[in-house]
Coordinates of C-alpha atoms in Angstrom, one line a residue:
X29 CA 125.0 75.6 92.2
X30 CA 121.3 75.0 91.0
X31 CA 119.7 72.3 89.1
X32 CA 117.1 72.6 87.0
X33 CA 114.2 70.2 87.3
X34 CA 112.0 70.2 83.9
X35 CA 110.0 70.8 82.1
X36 CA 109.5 74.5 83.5
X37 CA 112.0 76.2 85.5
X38 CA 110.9 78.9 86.7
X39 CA 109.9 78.3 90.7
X40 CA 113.2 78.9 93.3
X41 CA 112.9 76.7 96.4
X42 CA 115.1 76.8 99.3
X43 CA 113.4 74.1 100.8
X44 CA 116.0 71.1 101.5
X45 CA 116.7 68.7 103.9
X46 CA 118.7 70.6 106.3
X47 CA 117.8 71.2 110.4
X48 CA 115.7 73.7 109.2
X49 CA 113.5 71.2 107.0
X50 CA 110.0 72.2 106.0
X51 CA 109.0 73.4 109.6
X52 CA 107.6 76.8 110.7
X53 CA 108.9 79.7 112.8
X54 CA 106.8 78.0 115.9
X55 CA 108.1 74.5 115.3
X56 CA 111.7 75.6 114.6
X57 CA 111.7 77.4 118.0
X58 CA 110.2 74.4 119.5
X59 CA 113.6 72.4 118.5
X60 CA 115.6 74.9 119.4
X61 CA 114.3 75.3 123.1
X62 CA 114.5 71.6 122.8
X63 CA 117.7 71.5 122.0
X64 CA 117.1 68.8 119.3
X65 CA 118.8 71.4 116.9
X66 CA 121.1 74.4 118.0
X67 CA 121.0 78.1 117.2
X68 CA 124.3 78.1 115.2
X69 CA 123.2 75.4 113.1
X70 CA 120.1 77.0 112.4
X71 CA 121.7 80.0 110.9
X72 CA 124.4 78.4 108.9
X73 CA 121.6 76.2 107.4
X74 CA 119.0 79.5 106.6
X75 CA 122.4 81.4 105.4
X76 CA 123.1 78.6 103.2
X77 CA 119.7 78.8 101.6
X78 CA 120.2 82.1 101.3
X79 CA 123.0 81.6 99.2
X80 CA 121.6 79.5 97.1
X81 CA 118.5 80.9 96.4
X82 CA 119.0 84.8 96.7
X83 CA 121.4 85.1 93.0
X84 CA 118.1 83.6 91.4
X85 CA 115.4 85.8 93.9
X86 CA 117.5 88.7 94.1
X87 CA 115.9 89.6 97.9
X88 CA 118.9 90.7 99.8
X89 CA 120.5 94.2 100.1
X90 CA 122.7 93.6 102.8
X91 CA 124.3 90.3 103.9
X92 CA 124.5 89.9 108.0
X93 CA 125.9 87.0 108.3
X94 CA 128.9 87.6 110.7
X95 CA 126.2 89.5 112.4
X96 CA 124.2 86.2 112.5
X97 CA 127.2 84.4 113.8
X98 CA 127.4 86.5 116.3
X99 CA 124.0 87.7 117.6
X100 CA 123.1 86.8 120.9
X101 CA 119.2 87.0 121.3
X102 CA 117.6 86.9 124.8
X103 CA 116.9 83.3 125.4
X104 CA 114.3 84.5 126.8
X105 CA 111.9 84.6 124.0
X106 CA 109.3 82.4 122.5
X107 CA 111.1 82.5 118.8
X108 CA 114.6 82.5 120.1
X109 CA 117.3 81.3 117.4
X110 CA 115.2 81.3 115.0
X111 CA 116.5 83.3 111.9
X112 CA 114.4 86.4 110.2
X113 CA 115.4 89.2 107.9
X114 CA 114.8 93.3 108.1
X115 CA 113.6 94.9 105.5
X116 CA 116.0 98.2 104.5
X117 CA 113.7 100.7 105.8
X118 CA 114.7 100.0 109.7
X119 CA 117.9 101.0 111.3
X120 CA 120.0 98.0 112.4
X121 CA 123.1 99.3 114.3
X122 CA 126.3 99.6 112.3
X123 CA 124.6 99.7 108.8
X124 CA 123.0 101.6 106.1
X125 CA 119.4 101.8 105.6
X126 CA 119.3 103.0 101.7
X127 CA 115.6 103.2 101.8
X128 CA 115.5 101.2 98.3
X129 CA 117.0 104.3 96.6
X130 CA 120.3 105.2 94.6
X131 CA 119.6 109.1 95.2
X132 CA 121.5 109.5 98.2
X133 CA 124.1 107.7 100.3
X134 CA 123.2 106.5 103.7
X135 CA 125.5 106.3 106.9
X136 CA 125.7 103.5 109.3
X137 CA 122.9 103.8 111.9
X138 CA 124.1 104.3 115.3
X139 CA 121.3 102.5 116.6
X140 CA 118.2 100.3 116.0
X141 CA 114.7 101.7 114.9
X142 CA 112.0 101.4 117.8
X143 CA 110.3 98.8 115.6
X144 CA 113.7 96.7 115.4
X145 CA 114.0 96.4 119.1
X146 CA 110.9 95.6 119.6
X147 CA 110.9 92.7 116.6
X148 CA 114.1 90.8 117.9
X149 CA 113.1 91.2 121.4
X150 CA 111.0 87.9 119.9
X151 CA 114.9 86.1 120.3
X152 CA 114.4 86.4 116.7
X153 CA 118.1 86.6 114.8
X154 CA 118.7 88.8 111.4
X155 CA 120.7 87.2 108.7
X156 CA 120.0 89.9 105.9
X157 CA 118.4 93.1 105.1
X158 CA 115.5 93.0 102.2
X159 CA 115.0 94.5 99.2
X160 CA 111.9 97.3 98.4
X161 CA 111.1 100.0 96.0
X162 CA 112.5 103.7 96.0
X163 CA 111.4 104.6 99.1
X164 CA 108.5 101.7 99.3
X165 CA 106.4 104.1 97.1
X166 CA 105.1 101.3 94.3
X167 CA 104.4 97.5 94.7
X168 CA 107.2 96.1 93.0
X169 CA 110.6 96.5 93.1
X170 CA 112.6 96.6 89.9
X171 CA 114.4 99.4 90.7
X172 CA 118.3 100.6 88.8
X173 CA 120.4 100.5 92.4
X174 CA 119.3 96.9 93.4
X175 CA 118.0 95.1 90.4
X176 CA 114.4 93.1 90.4
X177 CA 113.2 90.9 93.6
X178 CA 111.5 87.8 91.6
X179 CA 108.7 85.9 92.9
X180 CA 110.1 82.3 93.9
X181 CA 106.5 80.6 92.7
X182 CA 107.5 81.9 89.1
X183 CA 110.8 84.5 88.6
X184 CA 108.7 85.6 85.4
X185 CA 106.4 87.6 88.1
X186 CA 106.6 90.3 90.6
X187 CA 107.3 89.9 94.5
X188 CA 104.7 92.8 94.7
X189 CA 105.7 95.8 97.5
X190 CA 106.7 97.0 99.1
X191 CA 108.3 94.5 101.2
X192 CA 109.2 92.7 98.2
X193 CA 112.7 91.0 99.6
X194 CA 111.6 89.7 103.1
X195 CA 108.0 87.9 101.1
X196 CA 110.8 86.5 98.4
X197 CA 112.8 84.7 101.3
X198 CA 109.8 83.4 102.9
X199 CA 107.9 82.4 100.4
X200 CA 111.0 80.5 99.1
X201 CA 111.6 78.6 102.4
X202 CA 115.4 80.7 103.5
X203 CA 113.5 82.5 106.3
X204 CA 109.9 81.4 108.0
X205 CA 109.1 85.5 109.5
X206 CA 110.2 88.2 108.4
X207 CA 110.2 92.0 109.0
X208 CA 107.8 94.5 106.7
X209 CA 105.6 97.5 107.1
X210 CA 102.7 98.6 105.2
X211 CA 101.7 102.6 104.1
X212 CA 99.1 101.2 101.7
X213 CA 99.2 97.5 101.6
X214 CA 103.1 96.8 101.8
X215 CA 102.3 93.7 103.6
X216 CA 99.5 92.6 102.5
X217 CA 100.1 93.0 99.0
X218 CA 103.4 90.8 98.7
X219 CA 101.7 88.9 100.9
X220 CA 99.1 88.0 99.2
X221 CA 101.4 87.5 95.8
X222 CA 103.9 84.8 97.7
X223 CA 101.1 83.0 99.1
X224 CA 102.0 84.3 102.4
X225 CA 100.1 85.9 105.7
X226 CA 100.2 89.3 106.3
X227 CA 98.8 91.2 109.1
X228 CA 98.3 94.9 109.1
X229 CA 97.7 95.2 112.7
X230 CA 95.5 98.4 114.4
X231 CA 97.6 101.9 114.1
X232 CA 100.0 101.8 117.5
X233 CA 99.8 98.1 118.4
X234 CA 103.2 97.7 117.4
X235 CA 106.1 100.4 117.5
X236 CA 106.1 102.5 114.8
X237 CA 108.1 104.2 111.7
X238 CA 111.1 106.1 113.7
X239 CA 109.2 109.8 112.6
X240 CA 106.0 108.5 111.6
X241 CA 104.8 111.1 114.5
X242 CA 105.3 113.8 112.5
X243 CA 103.0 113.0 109.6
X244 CA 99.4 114.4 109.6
X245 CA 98.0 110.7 109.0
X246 CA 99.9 108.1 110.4
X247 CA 99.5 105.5 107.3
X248 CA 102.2 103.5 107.7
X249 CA 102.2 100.0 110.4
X250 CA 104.9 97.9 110.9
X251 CA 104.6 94.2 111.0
X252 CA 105.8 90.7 109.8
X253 CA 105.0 88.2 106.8
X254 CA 104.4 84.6 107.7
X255 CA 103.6 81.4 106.2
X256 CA 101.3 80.1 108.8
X257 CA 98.6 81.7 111.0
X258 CA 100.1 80.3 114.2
X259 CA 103.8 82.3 113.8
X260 CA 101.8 85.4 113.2
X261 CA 99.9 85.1 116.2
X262 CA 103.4 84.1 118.1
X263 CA 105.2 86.9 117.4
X264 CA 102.2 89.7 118.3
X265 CA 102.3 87.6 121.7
X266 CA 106.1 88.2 122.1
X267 CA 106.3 91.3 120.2
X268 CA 103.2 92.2 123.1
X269 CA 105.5 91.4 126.1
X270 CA 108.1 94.6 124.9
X271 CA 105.8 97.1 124.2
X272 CA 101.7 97.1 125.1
X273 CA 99.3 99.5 123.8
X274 CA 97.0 100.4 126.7
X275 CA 94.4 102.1 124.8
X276 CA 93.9 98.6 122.7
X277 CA 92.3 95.4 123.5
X278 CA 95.2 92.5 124.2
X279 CA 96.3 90.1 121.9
X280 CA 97.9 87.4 124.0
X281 CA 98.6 84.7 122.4
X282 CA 95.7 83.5 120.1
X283 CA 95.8 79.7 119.4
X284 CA 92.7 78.8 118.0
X285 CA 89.7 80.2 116.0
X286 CA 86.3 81.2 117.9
X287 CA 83.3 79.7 118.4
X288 CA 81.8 82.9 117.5
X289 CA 80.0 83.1 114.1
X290 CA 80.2 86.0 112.2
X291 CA 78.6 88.5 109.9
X292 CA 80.5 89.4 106.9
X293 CA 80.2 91.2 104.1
X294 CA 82.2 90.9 100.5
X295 CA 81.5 93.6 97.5
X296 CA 79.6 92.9 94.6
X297 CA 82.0 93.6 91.7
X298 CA 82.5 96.9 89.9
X299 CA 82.0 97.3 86.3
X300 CA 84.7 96.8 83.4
X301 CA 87.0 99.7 83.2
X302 CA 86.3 101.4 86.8
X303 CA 88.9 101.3 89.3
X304 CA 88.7 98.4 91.6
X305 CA 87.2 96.3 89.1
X306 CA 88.1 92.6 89.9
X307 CA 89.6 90.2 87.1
X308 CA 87.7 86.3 86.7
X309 CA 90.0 84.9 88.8
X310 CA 89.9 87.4 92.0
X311 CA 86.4 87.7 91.9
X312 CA 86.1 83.8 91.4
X313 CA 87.8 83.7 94.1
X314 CA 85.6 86.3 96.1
X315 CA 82.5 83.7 95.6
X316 CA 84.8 80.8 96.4
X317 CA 85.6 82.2 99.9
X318 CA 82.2 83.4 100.4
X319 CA 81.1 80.0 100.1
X320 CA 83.6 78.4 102.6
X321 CA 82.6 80.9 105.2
X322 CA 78.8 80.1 104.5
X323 CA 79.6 76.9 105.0
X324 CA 81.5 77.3 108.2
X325 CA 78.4 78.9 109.8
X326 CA 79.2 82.4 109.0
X327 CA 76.8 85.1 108.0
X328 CA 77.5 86.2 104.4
X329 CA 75.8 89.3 102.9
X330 CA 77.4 90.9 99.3
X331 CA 76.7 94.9 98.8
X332 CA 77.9 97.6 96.9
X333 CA 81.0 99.2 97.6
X334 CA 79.7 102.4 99.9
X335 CA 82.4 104.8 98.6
X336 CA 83.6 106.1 95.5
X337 CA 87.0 103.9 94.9
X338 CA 88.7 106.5 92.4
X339 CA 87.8 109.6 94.6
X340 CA 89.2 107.8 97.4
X341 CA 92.8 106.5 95.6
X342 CA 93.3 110.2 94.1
X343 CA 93.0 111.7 97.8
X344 CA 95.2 108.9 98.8
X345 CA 97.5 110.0 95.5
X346 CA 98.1 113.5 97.0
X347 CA 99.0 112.3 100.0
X348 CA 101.1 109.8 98.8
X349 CA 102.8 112.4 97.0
X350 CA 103.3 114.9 100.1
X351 CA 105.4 111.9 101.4
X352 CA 107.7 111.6 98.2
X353 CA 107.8 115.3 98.1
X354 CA 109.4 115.4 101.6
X355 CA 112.1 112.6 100.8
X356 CA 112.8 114.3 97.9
X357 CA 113.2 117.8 99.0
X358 CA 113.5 118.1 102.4
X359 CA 115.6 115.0 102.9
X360 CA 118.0 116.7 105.0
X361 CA 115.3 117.2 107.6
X362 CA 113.7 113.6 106.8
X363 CA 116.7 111.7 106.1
X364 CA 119.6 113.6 107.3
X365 CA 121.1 113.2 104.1
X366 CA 121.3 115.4 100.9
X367 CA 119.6 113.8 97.8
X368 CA 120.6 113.9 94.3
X369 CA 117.5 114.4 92.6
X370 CA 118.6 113.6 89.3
X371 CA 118.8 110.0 90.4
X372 CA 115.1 109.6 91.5
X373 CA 113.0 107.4 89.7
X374 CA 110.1 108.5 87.1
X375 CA 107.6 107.7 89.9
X376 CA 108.9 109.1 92.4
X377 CA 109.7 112.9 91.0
X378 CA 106.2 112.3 89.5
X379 CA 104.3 111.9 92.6
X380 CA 106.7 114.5 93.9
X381 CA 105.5 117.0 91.5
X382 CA 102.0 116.1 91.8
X383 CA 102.1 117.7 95.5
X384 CA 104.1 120.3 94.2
X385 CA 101.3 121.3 91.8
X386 CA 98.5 120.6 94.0
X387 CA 99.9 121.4 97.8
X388 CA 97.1 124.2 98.9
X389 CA 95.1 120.8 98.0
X390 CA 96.7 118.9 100.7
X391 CA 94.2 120.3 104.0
X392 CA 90.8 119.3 102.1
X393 CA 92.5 115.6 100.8
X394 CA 93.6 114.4 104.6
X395 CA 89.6 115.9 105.6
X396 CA 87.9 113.8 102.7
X397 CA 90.5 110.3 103.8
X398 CA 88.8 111.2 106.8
X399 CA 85.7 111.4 106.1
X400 CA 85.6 108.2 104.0
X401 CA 87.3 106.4 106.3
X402 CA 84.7 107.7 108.9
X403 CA 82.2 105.8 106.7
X404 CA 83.9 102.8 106.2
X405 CA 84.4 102.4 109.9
X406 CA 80.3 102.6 110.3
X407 CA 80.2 99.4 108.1
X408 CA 81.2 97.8 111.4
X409 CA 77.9 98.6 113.2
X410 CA 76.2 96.0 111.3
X411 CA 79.2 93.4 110.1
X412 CA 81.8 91.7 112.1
X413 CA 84.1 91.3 109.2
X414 CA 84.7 92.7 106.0
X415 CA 85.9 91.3 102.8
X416 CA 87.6 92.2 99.7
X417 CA 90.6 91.4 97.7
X418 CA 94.1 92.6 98.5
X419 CA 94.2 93.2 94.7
X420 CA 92.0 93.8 91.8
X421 CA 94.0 91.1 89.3
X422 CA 95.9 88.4 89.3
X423 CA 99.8 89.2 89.8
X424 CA 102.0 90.7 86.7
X425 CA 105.1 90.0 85.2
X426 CA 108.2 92.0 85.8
X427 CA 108.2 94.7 83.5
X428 CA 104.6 95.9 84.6
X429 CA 106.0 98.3 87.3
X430 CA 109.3 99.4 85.0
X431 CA 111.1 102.8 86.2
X432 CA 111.6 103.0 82.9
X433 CA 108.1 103.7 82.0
X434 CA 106.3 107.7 82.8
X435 CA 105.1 108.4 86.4
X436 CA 101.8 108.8 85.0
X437 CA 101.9 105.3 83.5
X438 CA 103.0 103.6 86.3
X439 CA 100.1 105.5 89.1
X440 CA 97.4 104.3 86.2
X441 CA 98.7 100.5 86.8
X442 CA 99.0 100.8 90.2
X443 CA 95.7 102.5 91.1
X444 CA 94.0 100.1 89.2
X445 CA 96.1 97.0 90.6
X446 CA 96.1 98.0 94.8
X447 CA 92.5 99.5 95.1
X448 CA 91.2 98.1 98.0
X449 CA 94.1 97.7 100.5
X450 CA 94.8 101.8 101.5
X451 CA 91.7 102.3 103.1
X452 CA 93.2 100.9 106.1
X453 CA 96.0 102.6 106.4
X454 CA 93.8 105.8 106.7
X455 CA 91.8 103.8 109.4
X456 CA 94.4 102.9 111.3
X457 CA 92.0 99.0 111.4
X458 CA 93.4 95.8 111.1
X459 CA 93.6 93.9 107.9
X460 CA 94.7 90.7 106.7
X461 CA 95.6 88.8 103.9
X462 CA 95.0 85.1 103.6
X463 CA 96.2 82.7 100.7
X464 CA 93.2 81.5 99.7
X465 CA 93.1 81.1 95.7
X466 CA 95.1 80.7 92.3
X467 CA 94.8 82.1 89.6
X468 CA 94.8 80.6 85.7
X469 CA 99.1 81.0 85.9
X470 CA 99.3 79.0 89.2
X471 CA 100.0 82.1 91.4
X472 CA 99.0 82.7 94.7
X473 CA 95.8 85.2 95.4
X474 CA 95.4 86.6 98.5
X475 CA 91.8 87.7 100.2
X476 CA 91.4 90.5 102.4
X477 CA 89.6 90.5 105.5
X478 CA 89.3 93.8 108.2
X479 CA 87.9 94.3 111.4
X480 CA 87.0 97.5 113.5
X481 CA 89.6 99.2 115.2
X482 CA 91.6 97.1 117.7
X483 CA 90.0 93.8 117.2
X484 CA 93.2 92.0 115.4
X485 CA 92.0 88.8 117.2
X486 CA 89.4 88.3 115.3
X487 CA 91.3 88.2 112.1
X488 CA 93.2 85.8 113.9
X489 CA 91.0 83.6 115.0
X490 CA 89.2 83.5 111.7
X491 CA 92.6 83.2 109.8
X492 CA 92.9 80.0 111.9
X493 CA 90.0 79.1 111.0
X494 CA 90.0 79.8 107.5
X495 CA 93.8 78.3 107.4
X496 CA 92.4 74.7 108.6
X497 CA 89.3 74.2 106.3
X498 CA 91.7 75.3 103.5
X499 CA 95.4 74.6 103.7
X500 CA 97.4 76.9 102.6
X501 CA 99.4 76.1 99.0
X502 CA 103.3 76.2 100.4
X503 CA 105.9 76.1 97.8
X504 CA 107.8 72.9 99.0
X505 CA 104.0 70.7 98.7
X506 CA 104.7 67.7 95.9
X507 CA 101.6 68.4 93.7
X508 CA 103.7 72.1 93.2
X509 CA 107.1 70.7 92.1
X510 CA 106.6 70.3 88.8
X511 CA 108.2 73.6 87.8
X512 CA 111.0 74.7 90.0
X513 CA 114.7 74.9 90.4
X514 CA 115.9 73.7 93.6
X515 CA 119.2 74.1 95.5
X516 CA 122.0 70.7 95.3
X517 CA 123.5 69.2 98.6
X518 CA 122.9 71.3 101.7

């Protein structure tokens, strides 16, 4: 049951005073190994929240509870016992990954995705798979198979996407980390719309998609959402331990910002009507955390965006669209499963189509991604750090990413919404987002800040940073609960 705390109930918190209490991934696993609370009382507690929270939130495909109950992590790990959720686009043994999709019917998978193992080698236990868009192709998911994920800051608003059900639980306090993965801005976006961190880390730090090889560009990184800096930077130090990238700098385990001071640069704003132009309150916030790094020490320059933002998004379009094309015709080959294309969404035949019409296009699209990314990258001779937002405008309501509405409706919305977060996919850089502002409805905005190839740290370190001279806004802080609904007993 859930009670309603006026006047306005529209924020889900999961937050209570259980073992897990308000503490992070880091501190949780710090009881644990202390054995001030125990493994299977953590997990009844974060199932419990989930139970109360998720018929409100909506974030959960797949219950793994009994799986929970069971699981025996390595006690080896520095996040061991402490409970997590996949997101439905990685293999767990024994169940379906449905992809976010009603087109087709999944098996069980006989085994874990690379990206899987690698995540729980952390000691880290699942209770749940999480909830995306068809195929994680649009940043929302209000889909016909499984409903609408609703933002626990306000159920009136998106979860953005793709990795819309694992930011829902941790936003919402049922989980403190969670699995996602990001082909244009899957983390970072949700991220940045549940007030959440969200790392994009450099292409082949972690483990991959299972097939991701094959694709001419690899665009999509796998990763975790967060509410603190300090559980990020945790996990990349365990997840480092399983699998290490010789070709990129180590991580290890980043504890504190740098001393180093930094040259940074943040785009001016683009003009009313052209794509990437930034609404009051995302620019406002721009200036704001220009400001703060000023007056940390850092070197702030604004310039014009060196690229043409809609040439780049329609190369990005017809990429995007060899990727639906493949699920949807080829899925025996990509899935190993015959698809019922009469059951795709609008957006997903339309992008599908798009290739279709434009395929002998495909060569000279990958070359100009390329190309532009090329030039991006040479922004790095001269800046240490590059700003922008995660998102042109503040975050919409449900409704705004529809299946119901045309394909061509819903790319014009979501061009214009996720401008600025591809580019790195094409990179292969690292990105971040950081919870830095809030818009005129109270909702979380995320800033964006990349680095040249391999130097995640630095993020880090300047998330830490960043992170200290501006708290981040959590959900269960008193000058927030005003407007919420909040689970009884527990």
């Amino acid at each position: 049951m859930l009670t309603k705390v006026d006047p306005m109930p529209n924020r889900i918190i999961a937050f209570t005073n259980d073992v897990l209490q308000q503490m992070d991934a880091t501190a949780l696993a710090e009881a644990i190994a202390t054995k001030k609370i125990s493994v299977p009382e953590v997990i009844e507690a974060s199932i419990n929240r989930a139970e109360k929270v998720n018929p409100e939130l909506n974030a959960l495909v797949i219950k793994l509870y009994d799986y929970a109950r069971k699981f025996s992590p390595k006690p080896t790990g520095a996040l061991y016992g402490v409970p997590t959720v996949i997101k439905d686009s990685d293999n767990i043994t024994g169940y379906p990954t449905q992809l976010g999709t009603g087109a087709f019917t999944a098996k069980n998978a006989k085994g874990n995705s690379k990206y899987v193992n690698q995540f729980l080698s952390a000691g880290l236990v699942p209770i749940g798979k999480t909830t995306l868009p068809e195929f994680g192709l649009i940043c929302s998911t209000e889909n016909e198979r499984w409903g609408i994920t609703r933002n626990p800051w306000n159920t009136d608003y998106t979860t953005g996407g793709s990795s819309s059900g694992s930011a829902a639980l941790v936003a919402s306090g049922v989980v403190t980390i969670a699995s996602a993965n990001d082909g244009a801005g899957s983390i970072r976006i949700p991220a940045a719309i549940c007030g959440l961190v969200g790392l994009k880390p450099t292409r082949h730090r972690l483990m991959g998609v299972d097939g991701a090889e094959l694709m001419p560009v690899q665009i999509i990184h796998q990763g975790v959402l967060t509410r603190t800096v300090r559980d990020t930077a945790l996990f990349y130090s365990e997840a480092e331990k399983y699998y290490t990238n010789k070709h990129l700098p180590r991580l290890g385990y980043v504890q504190q910002p740098s001393q180093q001071r930094l040259r940074i640069a943040f785009y001016h704003n683009l003009p009313a009507g052209k794509t990437g132009n930034q609404d009051a309150d995302t620019y406002n916030t721009q200036l704001e955390t220009a400001r703060l790094l000023q007056s940390l020490g850092h070197q702030v320059e604004q310039i014009t965006i060196p690229m043409d933002v809609e040439s780049m998004v329609q190369y990005f379009l017809n990429y995007y669209g060899f990727f639906s094309y493949m699920m949807a015709h080829w899925s025996r080959f990509t899935l190993k499963a015959k698809m019922n294309r009469s059951l795709l969404e609008p957006f997903t035949i339309g992008l599908a189509d798009r290739f279709r019409a434009n395929k002998m296009q495909l060569p000279a699209s990958i070359r100009a991604m390329r190309k532009m990314a090329a030039r991006a990258e040479q922004l790095f001779e001269k800046y240490d750090v590059l700003m922008t937002p995660v998102l042109s405008h503040k975050t919409p309501k449900i409704g705004y990413f529809s299946t119901q509405l045309s394909s061509e409706e819903i790319t014009k919305r979501a061009v214009d919404f996720a401008s600025y977060t591809g580019l790195n996919n094409v990179t292969g850089s690292p990105a971040i987002s950081l919870p830095l502002g809030t818009d005129c409805e109270g909702m979380p905005i995320g800033v964006h800040f990349s680095a040249p190839h391999g130097h995640d740290k630095r993020l880090i370190e300047l998330a830490y940073e960043l992170e200290a001279a501006k708290p981040f806004k959590m959900m269960y802080d008193t000058n927030l609960q005003q407007n919420q609904v909040v689970p009884t007993g527990g």
